[in-house]
C-alpha cells in the first residue's frame, strides 16, 4: 500500500469514527512518505480532537517545516481549535 492509499483509508476510518485506525493509517502514510504534509495535518487534527495536544503540536510543526506557506491554514485551524477548548 502506498502513502496515498493509506491516507484515503484513514479518511474512510474517520467517516466510520475509527480514530485509532485512522491514526495508524496516517502514521503508516507518513512512514512511507515523510514529506506527506496532508497526512501530518490530518493526523494532527485527529490528535488534537482526542486531547493529545503535544502530538498535535508536533504534527503541525512538521507541516510548517515541510510547507511554510501553510502557516495561515495551520495557525487558523490550531488557533480556532485552541479557542474552542477554553
PDB file of C-alpha atoms in Angstrom:
ATOM      1  CA  UNK A   1       0.000   0.000   0.000  1.00  0.00           C
ATOM      2  CA  UNK A   2       1.341   3.447  -0.869  1.00  0.00           C
ATOM      3  CA  UNK A   3       1.036   6.618   1.179  1.00  0.00           C
ATOM      4  CA  UNK A   4      -1.963   7.929  -0.780  1.00  0.00           C
ATOM      5  CA  UNK A   5      -3.860   4.668  -0.268  1.00  0.00           C
ATOM      6  CA  UNK A   6      -3.141   4.832   3.460  1.00  0.00           C
ATOM      7  CA  UNK A   7      -4.400   8.419   3.551  1.00  0.00           C
ATOM      8  CA  UNK A   8      -7.609   7.535   1.710  1.00  0.00           C
ATOM      9  CA  UNK A   9      -8.248   4.583   4.007  1.00  0.00           C
ATOM     10  CA  UNK A  10      -7.646   6.847   7.001  1.00  0.00           C
ATOM     11  CA  UNK A  11     -10.341   9.183   5.701  1.00  0.00           C
ATOM     12  CA  UNK A  12     -12.718   6.208   5.496  1.00  0.00           C
ATOM     13  CA  UNK A  13     -11.850   5.284   9.078  1.00  0.00           C
ATOM     14  CA  UNK A  14     -12.725   8.816  10.158  1.00  0.00           C
ATOM     15  CA  UNK A  15     -16.123   8.537   8.464  1.00  0.00           C
ATOM     16  CA  UNK A  16     -16.693   5.357  10.492  1.00  0.00           C
ATOM     17  CA  UNK A  17     -15.466   7.107  13.671  1.00  0.00           C
ATOM     18  CA  UNK A  18     -12.492   4.733  13.883  1.00  0.00           C
ATOM     19  CA  UNK A  19      -9.969   7.231  15.226  1.00  0.00           C
ATOM     20  CA  UNK A  20      -7.404   4.615  16.240  1.00  0.00           C
ATOM     21  CA  UNK A  21      -7.436   3.079  12.760  1.00  0.00           C
ATOM     22  CA  UNK A  22      -7.156   6.490  11.122  1.00  0.00           C
ATOM     23  CA  UNK A  23      -4.157   7.449  13.249  1.00  0.00           C
ATOM     24  CA  UNK A  24      -2.456   4.134  12.465  1.00  0.00           C
ATOM     25  CA  UNK A  25      -3.004   4.557   8.725  1.00  0.00           C
ATOM     26  CA  UNK A  26      -1.805   8.153   8.750  1.00  0.00           C
ATOM     27  CA  UNK A  27       1.284   7.110  10.677  1.00  0.00           C
ATOM     28  CA  UNK A  28       1.876   4.438   8.048  1.00  0.00           C
ATOM     29  CA  UNK A  29       1.439   7.006   5.258  1.00  0.00           C
ATOM     30  CA  UNK A  30       3.993   9.244   6.940  1.00  0.00           C
ATOM     31  CA  UNK A  31       6.446   6.374   7.367  1.00  0.00           C
ATOM     32  CA  UNK A  32       6.183   5.704   3.622  1.00  0.00           C
ATOM     33  CA  UNK A  33       6.478   9.379   2.663  1.00  0.00           C
ATOM     34  CA  UNK A  34       7.957  11.584   5.369  1.00  0.00           C
ATOM     35  CA  UNK A  35       7.054  14.704   3.368  1.00  0.00           C
ATOM     36  CA  UNK A  36       3.308  13.962   3.186  1.00  0.00           C
ATOM     37  CA  UNK A  37       2.042  17.193   4.705  1.00  0.00           C
ATOM     38  CA  UNK A  38      -1.642  16.322   4.341  1.00  0.00           C
ATOM     39  CA  UNK A  39      -1.120  13.190   6.443  1.00  0.00           C
ATOM     40  CA  UNK A  40       0.630  15.185   9.171  1.00  0.00           C
ATOM     41  CA  UNK A  41      -2.111  17.803   9.060  1.00  0.00           C
ATOM     42  CA  UNK A  42      -4.960  15.304   9.314  1.00  0.00           C
ATOM     43  CA  UNK A  43      -3.232  13.266  11.999  1.00  0.00           C
ATOM     44  CA  UNK A  44      -2.579  16.461  13.953  1.00  0.00           C
ATOM     45  CA  UNK A  45      -6.240  17.408  13.746  1.00  0.00           C
ATOM     46  CA  UNK A  46      -7.289  13.981  14.984  1.00  0.00           C
ATOM     47  CA  UNK A  47      -4.753  14.002  17.803  1.00  0.00           C
ATOM     48  CA  UNK A  48      -5.969  17.421  18.887  1.00  0.00           C
ATOM     49  CA  UNK A  49      -9.584  16.255  18.835  1.00  0.00           C
ATOM     50  CA  UNK A  50      -8.780  13.393  21.215  1.00  0.00           C
ATOM     51  CA  UNK A  51      -6.829  15.614  23.591  1.00  0.00           C
ATOM     52  CA  UNK A  52      -3.262  14.810  22.521  1.00  0.00           C
ATOM     53  CA  UNK A  53      -2.192  18.425  22.270  1.00  0.00           C
ATOM     54  CA  UNK A  54       1.542  17.612  22.301  1.00  0.00           C
ATOM     55  CA  UNK A  55       1.154  15.142  19.443  1.00  0.00           C
ATOM     56  CA  UNK A  56      -0.992  17.590  17.510  1.00  0.00           C
ATOM     57  CA  UNK A  57       1.527  20.370  18.002  1.00  0.00           C
ATOM     58  CA  UNK A  58       4.376  18.139  16.813  1.00  0.00           C
ATOM     59  CA  UNK A  59       2.456  17.292  13.639  1.00  0.00           C
ATOM     60  CA  UNK A  60       1.552  20.922  12.983  1.00  0.00           C
ATOM     61  CA  UNK A  61       5.193  21.907  13.479  1.00  0.00           C
ATOM     62  CA  UNK A  62       6.177  19.285  10.905  1.00  0.00           C
ATOM     63  CA  UNK A  63       3.611  20.658   8.444  1.00  0.00           C
ATOM     64  CA  UNK A  64       5.123  24.135   8.844  1.00  0.00           C
ATOM     65  CA  UNK A  65       8.635  22.757   8.474  1.00  0.00           C
ATOM     66  CA  UNK A  66       7.715  20.989   5.227  1.00  0.00           C
ATOM     67  CA  UNK A  67       5.465  23.704   3.826  1.00  0.00           C
ATOM     68  CA  UNK A  68       5.976  27.128   5.466  1.00  0.00           C
ATOM     69  CA  UNK A  69       3.350  28.678   3.195  1.00  0.00           C
ATOM     70  CA  UNK A  70       0.669  26.728   5.079  1.00  0.00           C
ATOM     71  CA  UNK A  71       1.196  28.927   8.144  1.00  0.00           C
ATOM     72  CA  UNK A  72      -2.165  30.649   7.833  1.00  0.00           C
ATOM     73  CA  UNK A  73      -4.002  27.343   7.362  1.00  0.00           C
ATOM     74  CA  UNK A  74      -2.294  25.580  10.236  1.00  0.00           C
ATOM     75  CA  UNK A  75      -2.360  28.595  12.543  1.00  0.00           C
ATOM     76  CA  UNK A  76      -6.013  29.278  11.804  1.00  0.00           C
ATOM     77  CA  UNK A  77      -7.077  25.685  12.409  1.00  0.00           C
ATOM     78  CA  UNK A  78      -4.984  25.287  15.535  1.00  0.00           C
ATOM     79  CA  UNK A  79      -5.977  28.684  16.958  1.00  0.00           C
ATOM     80  CA  UNK A  80      -9.652  28.031  16.318  1.00  0.00           C
ATOM     81  CA  UNK A  81      -9.465  24.653  17.999  1.00  0.00           C
ATOM     82  CA  UNK A  82      -7.494  26.039  20.939  1.00  0.00           C
ATOM     83  CA  UNK A  83     -10.041  28.794  21.457  1.00  0.00           C
ATOM     84  CA  UNK A  84     -12.925  26.342  21.434  1.00  0.00           C
ATOM     85  CA  UNK A  85     -11.293  24.277  24.184  1.00  0.00           C
ATOM     86  CA  UNK A  86     -11.045  27.135  26.703  1.00  0.00           C
TER      87      UNK A  86
END
